[in-house]
CSV table of N, CA, C and O and ligand atoms in Angstrom, one decimal:
chain,number,residue,atom,x,y,z
A,1189,UNK,N,-23.5,-45.1,19.0
A,1189,UNK,CA,-24.5,-44.1,19.4
A,1189,UNK,C,-23.9,-42.8,19.7
A,1189,UNK,O,-24.4,-41.7,19.4
A,1190,UNK,N,-22.7,-42.8,20.3
A,1190,UNK,CA,-22.1,-41.5,20.6
A,1190,UNK,C,-21.7,-40.7,19.4
A,1190,UNK,O,-21.9,-39.5,19.3
A,1191,UNK,N,-21.3,-41.4,18.3
A,1191,UNK,CA,-20.9,-40.8,17.1
A,1191,UNK,C,-22.1,-40.0,16.5
A,1191,UNK,O,-21.9,-39.0,15.9
A,1192,UNK,N,-23.3,-40.6,16.6
A,1192,UNK,CA,-24.5,-40.0,16.0
A,1192,UNK,C,-24.7,-38.6,16.7
A,1192,UNK,O,-25.2,-37.7,16.0
A,1193,UNK,N,-24.4,-38.6,18.0
A,1193,UNK,CA,-24.6,-37.3,18.7
A,1193,UNK,C,-23.5,-36.3,18.3
A,1193,UNK,O,-23.7,-35.1,18.2
A,1194,UNK,N,-22.3,-36.9,18.2
A,1194,UNK,CA,-21.2,-36.0,17.9
A,1194,UNK,C,-21.2,-35.3,16.5
A,1194,UNK,O,-20.8,-34.2,16.4
A,1195,UNK,N,-21.7,-36.0,15.5
A,1195,UNK,CA,-21.7,-35.5,14.2
A,1195,UNK,C,-22.2,-34.1,14.0
A,1195,UNK,O,-21.5,-33.2,13.5
A,1196,UNK,N,-23.5,-33.9,14.4
A,1196,UNK,CA,-24.0,-32.5,14.3
A,1196,UNK,C,-23.2,-31.5,15.1
A,1196,UNK,O,-23.0,-30.4,14.7
A,1197,UNK,N,-22.7,-32.0,16.2
A,1197,UNK,CA,-21.9,-31.1,17.1
A,1197,UNK,C,-20.7,-30.6,16.4
A,1197,UNK,O,-20.3,-29.5,16.3
A,1198,UNK,N,-20.0,-31.6,15.7
A,1198,UNK,CA,-18.8,-31.3,15.0
A,1198,UNK,C,-19.1,-30.4,13.8
A,1198,UNK,O,-18.3,-29.4,13.6
A,1199,UNK,N,-20.2,-30.6,13.2
A,1199,UNK,CA,-20.6,-29.7,12.1
A,1199,UNK,C,-20.7,-28.3,12.5
A,1199,UNK,O,-20.3,-27.4,11.9
A,1200,UNK,N,-21.3,-28.1,13.7
A,1200,UNK,CA,-21.5,-26.8,14.2
A,1200,UNK,C,-20.1,-26.1,14.6
A,1200,UNK,O,-19.9,-25.0,14.2
A,1201,UNK,N,-19.3,-26.9,15.2
A,1201,UNK,CA,-17.9,-26.4,15.5
A,1201,UNK,C,-17.2,-26.0,14.3
A,1201,UNK,O,-16.6,-25.0,14.2
A,1202,UNK,N,-17.3,-26.8,13.2
A,1202,UNK,CA,-16.6,-26.5,12.0
A,1202,UNK,C,-17.1,-25.2,11.4
A,1202,UNK,O,-16.4,-24.4,11.0
A,1203,UNK,N,-18.4,-25.1,11.4
A,1203,UNK,CA,-19.1,-23.9,10.8
A,1203,UNK,C,-18.6,-22.7,11.6
A,1203,UNK,O,-18.3,-21.6,11.0
A,1204,UNK,N,-18.6,-22.8,12.9
A,1204,UNK,CA,-18.3,-21.6,13.7
A,1204,UNK,C,-16.8,-21.3,13.5
A,1204,UNK,O,-16.5,-20.1,13.4
A,1205,UNK,N,-15.9,-22.3,13.5
A,1205,UNK,CA,-14.5,-21.9,13.4
A,1205,UNK,C,-14.2,-21.4,12.0
A,1205,UNK,O,-13.4,-20.6,11.8
A,1206,UNK,N,-15.0,-21.9,11.0
A,1206,UNK,CA,-14.8,-21.4,9.6
A,1206,UNK,C,-15.2,-19.9,9.6
A,1206,UNK,O,-14.5,-19.1,9.0
A,1207,UNK,N,-16.3,-19.5,10.3
A,1207,UNK,CA,-16.7,-18.1,10.3
A,1207,UNK,C,-15.7,-17.3,11.0
A,1207,UNK,O,-15.3,-16.2,10.6
A,1208,UNK,N,-15.1,-17.8,12.1
A,1208,UNK,CA,-14.1,-17.1,12.9
A,1208,UNK,C,-12.9,-16.9,12.0
A,1208,UNK,O,-12.3,-15.8,12.0
A,1209,UNK,N,-12.5,-17.9,11.3
A,1209,UNK,CA,-11.3,-17.8,10.4
A,1209,UNK,C,-11.6,-16.7,9.3
A,1209,UNK,O,-10.7,-15.9,9.0
A,1210,UNK,N,-12.8,-16.8,8.8
A,1210,UNK,CA,-13.1,-15.8,7.7
A,1210,UNK,C,-13.1,-14.4,8.3
A,1210,UNK,O,-12.6,-13.5,7.6
A,1211,UNK,N,-13.6,-14.2,9.5
A,1211,UNK,CA,-13.6,-12.9,10.1
A,1211,UNK,C,-12.2,-12.4,10.4
A,1211,UNK,O,-11.9,-11.3,10.1
A,1212,UNK,N,-11.4,-13.3,10.9
A,1212,UNK,CA,-10.1,-12.9,11.3
A,1212,UNK,C,-9.2,-12.6,10.0
A,1212,UNK,O,-8.4,-11.7,10.0
A,1213,UNK,N,-9.6,-13.3,8.9
A,1213,UNK,CA,-8.9,-13.1,7.7
A,1213,UNK,C,-9.2,-11.7,7.2
A,1213,UNK,O,-8.4,-10.9,6.7
A,1214,UNK,N,-10.5,-11.3,7.3
A,1214,UNK,CA,-10.9,-10.0,6.9
A,1214,UNK,C,-10.2,-8.9,7.7
A,1214,UNK,O,-9.8,-7.9,7.2
A,1215,UNK,N,-10.1,-9.1,9.0
A,1215,UNK,CA,-9.5,-8.2,9.9
A,1215,UNK,C,-8.0,-8.0,9.5
A,1215,UNK,O,-7.5,-6.9,9.5
A,1216,UNK,N,-7.4,-9.1,9.1
A,1216,UNK,CA,-6.0,-9.1,8.7
A,1216,UNK,C,-5.8,-8.3,7.4
A,1216,UNK,O,-4.9,-7.5,7.3
A,1217,UNK,N,-6.8,-8.4,6.5
A,1217,UNK,CA,-6.7,-7.7,5.3
A,1217,UNK,C,-6.7,-6.2,5.5
A,1217,UNK,O,-6.0,-5.4,4.8
A,1218,UNK,N,-7.6,-5.7,6.4
A,1218,UNK,CA,-7.6,-4.3,6.6
A,1218,UNK,C,-6.3,-3.8,7.3
A,1218,UNK,O,-6.0,-2.6,7.1
A,1219,UNK,N,-5.6,-4.7,7.9
A,1219,UNK,CA,-4.4,-4.2,8.6
A,1219,UNK,C,-3.2,-4.2,7.5
A,1219,UNK,O,-2.3,-3.4,7.7
A,1220,UNK,N,-3.3,-5.0,6.5
A,1220,UNK,CA,-2.2,-5.1,5.6
A,1220,UNK,C,-2.8,-4.6,4.2
A,1220,UNK,O,-2.7,-5.4,3.2
A,1221,UNK,N,-3.3,-3.4,4.2
A,1221,UNK,CA,-3.8,-2.9,2.9
A,1221,UNK,C,-2.7,-2.7,1.9
A,1221,UNK,O,-1.6,-2.3,2.3
A,1222,UNK,N,-3.0,-3.1,0.7
A,1222,UNK,CA,-2.0,-3.0,-0.4
A,1222,UNK,C,-1.7,-1.6,-0.6
A,1222,UNK,O,-2.6,-0.8,-0.8
A,1223,UNK,N,-0.5,-1.2,-0.8
A,1223,UNK,CA,-0.1,0.2,-1.0
A,1223,UNK,C,-0.4,0.5,-2.5
A,1223,UNK,O,-0.2,-0.4,-3.4
A,1224,UNK,N,-0.9,1.7,-2.7
A,1224,UNK,CA,-1.0,2.2,-4.1
A,1224,UNK,C,0.4,2.3,-4.7
A,1224,UNK,O,1.2,3.1,-4.1
A,1225,UNK,N,0.6,1.7,-5.8
A,1225,UNK,CA,2.0,1.7,-6.3
A,1225,UNK,C,2.4,3.1,-6.9
A,1225,UNK,O,1.6,3.9,-7.3
A,1226,UNK,N,3.7,3.4,-6.8
A,1226,UNK,CA,4.3,4.6,-7.3
A,1226,UNK,C,4.7,4.3,-8.7
A,1226,UNK,O,5.5,3.5,-9.0
A,1227,UNK,N,4.0,5.0,-9.7
A,1227,UNK,CA,4.2,4.6,-11.1
A,1227,UNK,C,5.2,5.5,-11.8
A,1227,UNK,O,5.5,5.3,-13.0
A,1228,UNK,N,5.6,6.6,-11.1
A,1228,UNK,CA,6.5,7.6,-11.8
A,1228,UNK,C,7.9,7.0,-11.9
A,1228,UNK,O,8.3,6.2,-11.0
A,1229,UNK,N,8.6,7.5,-12.9
A,1229,UNK,CA,10.0,7.1,-13.0
A,1229,UNK,C,11.0,8.0,-12.4
A,1229,UNK,O,12.2,7.8,-12.4
A,1230,UNK,N,10.5,9.1,-11.9
A,1230,UNK,CA,11.4,10.1,-11.3
A,1230,UNK,C,11.0,10.4,-9.8
A,1230,UNK,O,9.9,10.1,-9.4
A,1231,UNK,N,12.0,10.9,-9.1
A,1231,UNK,CA,11.8,11.4,-7.7
A,1231,UNK,C,10.9,12.6,-7.7
A,1231,UNK,O,11.3,13.6,-8.4
A,1232,UNK,N,9.8,12.6,-7.0
A,1232,UNK,CA,8.9,13.8,-7.1
A,1232,UNK,C,9.5,15.0,-6.4
A,1232,UNK,O,9.1,16.1,-6.7
A,1233,UNK,N,10.5,14.8,-5.5
A,1233,UNK,CA,11.1,16.0,-4.8
A,1233,UNK,C,12.2,16.6,-5.7
A,1233,UNK,O,12.2,17.8,-5.9
A,1234,UNK,N,13.1,15.8,-6.2
A,1234,UNK,CA,14.3,16.4,-6.9
A,1234,UNK,C,14.1,16.3,-8.4
A,1234,UNK,O,14.7,17.0,-9.2
A,1235,UNK,N,13.2,15.4,-8.9
A,1235,UNK,CA,12.9,15.3,-10.3
A,1235,UNK,C,14.0,14.4,-11.0
A,1235,UNK,O,14.0,14.2,-12.2
A,1236,UNK,N,14.9,13.8,-10.2
A,1236,UNK,CA,15.9,12.9,-10.7
A,1236,UNK,C,15.3,11.6,-11.1
A,1236,UNK,O,14.3,11.2,-10.5
A,1237,UNK,N,15.9,10.9,-12.0
A,1237,UNK,CA,15.5,9.6,-12.4
A,1237,UNK,C,15.7,8.6,-11.2
A,1237,UNK,O,16.8,8.7,-10.6
A,1238,UNK,N,14.7,7.8,-10.9
A,1238,UNK,CA,14.9,6.8,-9.9
A,1238,UNK,C,15.9,5.7,-10.3
A,1238,UNK,O,16.0,5.3,-11.4
A,1239,UNK,N,16.7,5.3,-9.3
A,1239,UNK,CA,17.7,4.3,-9.6
A,1239,UNK,C,19.0,4.7,-10.1
A,1239,UNK,O,20.0,4.0,-10.2
A,1240,UNK,N,19.1,6.0,-10.5
A,1240,UNK,CA,20.4,6.5,-11.0
A,1240,UNK,C,21.5,6.7,-9.9
A,1240,UNK,O,22.6,6.6,-10.2
A,1241,UNK,N,21.0,7.0,-8.7
A,1241,UNK,CA,21.9,7.2,-7.6
A,1241,UNK,C,21.9,6.0,-6.7
A,1241,UNK,O,21.9,6.1,-5.5
A,1242,UNK,N,21.7,4.8,-7.3
A,1242,UNK,CA,21.5,3.6,-6.5
A,1242,UNK,C,20.0,3.3,-6.4
A,1242,UNK,O,19.2,3.9,-7.0
A,1243,UNK,N,19.7,2.3,-5.5
A,1243,UNK,CA,18.3,1.9,-5.4
A,1243,UNK,C,17.4,3.1,-4.9
A,1243,UNK,O,17.9,3.9,-4.1
A,1244,UNK,N,16.2,3.1,-5.4
A,1244,UNK,CA,15.3,4.1,-5.0
A,1244,UNK,C,14.9,3.9,-3.5
A,1244,UNK,O,14.9,2.8,-3.0
A,1245,UNK,N,14.6,5.0,-2.8
A,1245,UNK,CA,14.2,4.9,-1.4
A,1245,UNK,C,12.7,4.8,-1.3
A,1245,UNK,O,12.0,5.7,-1.7
A,1246,UNK,N,12.2,3.6,-0.9
A,1246,UNK,CA,10.8,3.4,-0.9
A,1246,UNK,C,10.2,3.8,0.5
A,1246,UNK,O,10.7,3.4,1.5
A,1247,UNK,N,9.1,4.5,0.4
A,1247,UNK,CA,8.5,5.0,1.7
A,1247,UNK,C,7.0,4.8,1.5
A,1247,UNK,O,6.4,5.0,0.5
A,1248,UNK,N,6.3,4.4,2.6
A,1248,UNK,CA,4.9,4.2,2.6
A,1248,UNK,C,4.2,5.4,3.3
A,1248,UNK,O,4.5,5.7,4.5
A,1249,UNK,N,3.3,6.1,2.6
A,1249,UNK,CA,2.7,7.3,3.2
A,1249,UNK,C,1.2,7.2,2.9
A,1249,UNK,O,0.7,7.2,1.7
A,1250,UNK,N,0.4,7.1,4.0
A,1250,UNK,CA,-1.1,7.1,3.9
A,1250,UNK,C,-1.6,6.1,2.8
A,1250,UNK,O,-2.4,6.4,2.0
A,1251,UNK,N,-1.0,4.8,2.9
A,1251,UNK,CA,-1.5,3.8,2.0
A,1251,UNK,C,-1.0,3.8,0.6
A,1251,UNK,O,-1.5,3.1,-0.2
A,1252,UNK,N,0.0,4.7,0.4
A,1252,UNK,CA,0.5,4.7,-1.0
A,1252,UNK,C,2.0,4.6,-0.9
A,1252,UNK,O,2.7,5.0,0.1
A,1253,UNK,N,2.6,4.0,-1.9
A,1253,UNK,CA,4.0,3.9,-2.0
A,1253,UNK,C,4.6,5.1,-2.7
A,1253,UNK,O,4.1,5.5,-3.7
A,1254,UNK,N,5.7,5.6,-2.1
A,1254,UNK,CA,6.4,6.7,-2.7
A,1254,UNK,C,7.9,6.4,-2.8
A,1254,UNK,O,8.4,5.9,-1.9
A,1255,UNK,N,8.4,6.6,-4.0
A,1255,UNK,CA,9.8,6.3,-4.2
A,1255,UNK,C,10.6,7.6,-4.4
A,1255,UNK,O,10.2,8.5,-5.2
A,1256,UNK,N,11.7,7.7,-3.6
A,1256,UNK,CA,12.6,8.9,-3.8
A,1256,UNK,C,13.9,8.4,-4.3
A,1256,UNK,O,14.3,7.2,-4.2
A,1257,UNK,N,14.6,9.3,-4.9
A,1257,UNK,CA,15.9,8.9,-5.5
A,1257,UNK,C,16.9,8.7,-4.4
A,1257,UNK,O,17.9,8.0,-4.5
A,1258,UNK,N,16.7,9.3,-3.2
A,1258,UNK,CA,17.6,9.1,-2.1
A,1258,UNK,C,16.8,9.5,-0.8
A,1258,UNK,O,15.8,10.1,-0.8
A,1259,UNK,N,17.4,9.1,0.3
A,1259,UNK,CA,16.7,9.3,1.6
A,1259,UNK,C,16.5,10.8,1.9
A,1259,UNK,O,15.6,11.2,2.7
A,1260,UNK,N,17.4,11.6,1.4
A,1260,UNK,CA,17.4,13.0,1.7
A,1260,UNK,C,16.1,13.7,1.2
A,1260,UNK,O,15.6,14.6,1.8
A,1261,UNK,N,15.5,13.1,0.2
A,1261,UNK,CA,14.3,13.7,-0.4
A,1261,UNK,C,13.1,13.4,0.5
A,1261,UNK,O,12.1,14.2,0.5
A,1262,UNK,N,13.2,12.4,1.3
A,1262,UNK,CA,12.1,12.1,2.3
A,1262,UNK,C,12.0,13.2,3.3
A,1262,UNK,O,10.9,13.6,3.6
A,1263,UNK,N,13.1,13.8,3.7
A,1263,UNK,CA,13.0,15.0,4.6
A,1263,UNK,C,12.2,16.1,4.0
A,1263,UNK,O,11.4,16.7,4.6
A,1264,UNK,N,12.5,16.4,2.7
A,1264,UNK,CA,11.8,17.5,2.0
A,1264,UNK,C,10.4,17.1,1.9
A,1264,UNK,O,9.5,18.0,2.0
A,1265,UNK,N,10.1,15.9,1.6
A,1265,UNK,CA,8.7,15.4,1.4
A,1265,UNK,C,7.9,15.6,2.7
A,1265,UNK,O,6.8,16.1,2.7
A,1266,UNK,N,8.5,15.3,3.8
A,1266,UNK,CA,7.9,15.4,5.1
A,1266,UNK,C,7.6,16.8,5.5
A,1266,UNK,O,6.8,17.1,6.4
A,1267,UNK,N,8.3,17.8,4.9
A,1267,UNK,CA,8.1,19.2,5.2
A,1267,UNK,C,6.7,19.6,4.6
A,1267,UNK,O,6.0,20.3,5.3
A,1268,UNK,N,6.4,19.1,3.4
A,1268,UNK,CA,5.1,19.5,2.8
A,1268,UNK,C,4.6,18.3,2.0
A,1268,UNK,O,4.5,18.3,0.8
A,1269,UNK,N,4.2,17.3,2.8
A,1269,UNK,CA,3.7,16.0,2.1
A,1269,UNK,C,2.5,16.3,1.2
A,1269,UNK,O,2.4,15.7,0.1
A,1270,UNK,N,1.5,17.2,1.6
A,1270,UNK,CA,0.3,17.4,0.8
A,1270,UNK,C,0.7,17.9,-0.6
A,1270,UNK,O,0.1,17.5,-1.6
A,1271,UNK,N,1.7,18.8,-0.6
A,1271,UNK,CA,2.1,19.4,-1.9
A,1271,UNK,C,2.7,18.3,-2.8
A,1271,UNK,O,2.4,18.3,-4.0
A,1272,UNK,N,3.5,17.5,-2.2
A,1272,UNK,CA,4.2,16.4,-3.1
A,1272,UNK,C,3.2,15.4,-3.5
A,1272,UNK,O,3.2,14.9,-4.6
A,1273,UNK,N,2.2,15.0,-2.6
A,1273,UNK,CA,1.2,14.1,-3.0
A,1273,UNK,C,0.4,14.6,-4.2
A,1273,UNK,O,0.1,13.9,-5.1
A,1274,UNK,N,0.1,15.9,-4.2
A,1274,UNK,CA,-0.6,16.6,-5.3
A,1274,UNK,C,0.2,16.5,-6.5
A,1274,UNK,O,-0.3,16.2,-7.6
A,1275,UNK,N,1.5,16.7,-6.4
A,1275,UNK,CA,2.4,16.7,-7.6
A,1275,UNK,C,2.4,15.3,-8.2
A,1275,UNK,O,2.4,15.1,-9.4
A,1276,UNK,N,2.5,14.3,-7.3
A,1276,UNK,CA,2.5,12.9,-7.7
A,1276,UNK,C,1.2,12.6,-8.5
A,1276,UNK,O,1.2,12.0,-9.6
A,1277,UNK,N,0.0,13.0,-7.9
A,1277,UNK,CA,-1.3,12.7,-8.5
A,1277,UNK,C,-1.3,13.4,-9.9
A,1277,UNK,O,-1.8,12.8,-10.9
A,1278,UNK,N,-0.8,14.6,-10.0
A,1278,UNK,CA,-0.9,15.3,-11.3
A,1278,UNK,C,0.0,14.6,-12.3
A,1278,UNK,O,-0.4,14.5,-13.4
A,1279,UNK,N,1.2,14.2,-11.8
A,1279,UNK,CA,2.2,13.6,-12.8
A,1279,UNK,C,1.6,12.2,-13.2
A,1279,UNK,O,1.8,11.9,-14.4
A,1280,UNK,N,1.0,11.5,-12.3
A,1280,UNK,CA,0.4,10.2,-12.7
A,1280,UNK,C,-0.7,10.4,-13.7
A,1280,UNK,O,-0.9,9.6,-14.6
A,1281,UNK,N,-1.6,11.4,-13.4
A,1281,UNK,CA,-2.7,11.6,-14.3
A,1281,UNK,C,-2.2,12.0,-15.7
A,1281,UNK,O,-2.7,11.5,-16.7
A,1282,UNK,N,-1.1,12.7,-15.8
A,1282,UNK,CA,-0.5,13.1,-17.1
A,1282,UNK,C,0.0,11.9,-17.8
A,1282,UNK,O,-0.2,11.7,-19.0
A,1283,UNK,N,0.7,11.0,-17.0
A,1283,UNK,CA,1.3,9.8,-17.6
A,1283,UNK,C,0.2,8.9,-18.1
A,1283,UNK,O,0.4,8.3,-19.2
A,1284,UNK,N,-0.9,8.9,-17.4
A,1284,UNK,CA,-2.0,8.0,-17.9
A,1284,UNK,C,-2.6,8.6,-19.2
A,1284,UNK,O,-2.8,7.8,-20.1
A,1285,UNK,N,-2.7,9.9,-19.3
A,1285,UNK,CA,-3.3,10.5,-20.5
A,1285,UNK,C,-2.3,10.2,-21.7
A,1285,UNK,O,-2.8,10.0,-22.8
A,1286,UNK,N,-1.0,10.3,-21.4
A,1286,UNK,CA,-0.1,10.1,-22.5
A,1286,UNK,C,-0.1,8.7,-23.1
A,1286,UNK,O,0.1,8.5,-24.3
A,1287,UNK,N,-0.4,7.8,-22.2
A,1287,UNK,CA,-0.4,6.4,-22.6
A,1287,UNK,C,-1.7,6.1,-23.5
A,1287,UNK,O,-1.6,5.4,-24.5
A,1288,UNK,N,-2.8,6.5,-23.0
A,1288,UNK,CA,-4.1,6.1,-23.7
A,1288,UNK,C,-4.3,7.0,-24.9
A,1288,UNK,O,-3.8,8.1,-25.1
B,2344,ZN,ZN1,16.7,12.5,-3.8
């Protein structure tokens, strides 16, 4: 007899915890937004090829990934980030046009 009472109760608990899990999963997604990848082969600050002076320096800026040829370029980037973001967007748009 007790089991008959328990079953709908368990179903409700499962449904509620499922919803809670789904909600917390969504909250987690907004916290770990995927970065927009950096598709250029060169450092936007110096214009040098990435990887030539060792591993590229990867930096996350406003939800996008930016790769510099070295850490020193990050300093220059931070002086005028808007300018470099614009340069990246322009260079990426150009690269896309060249491909298609
Ligand atoms: Zn550099």
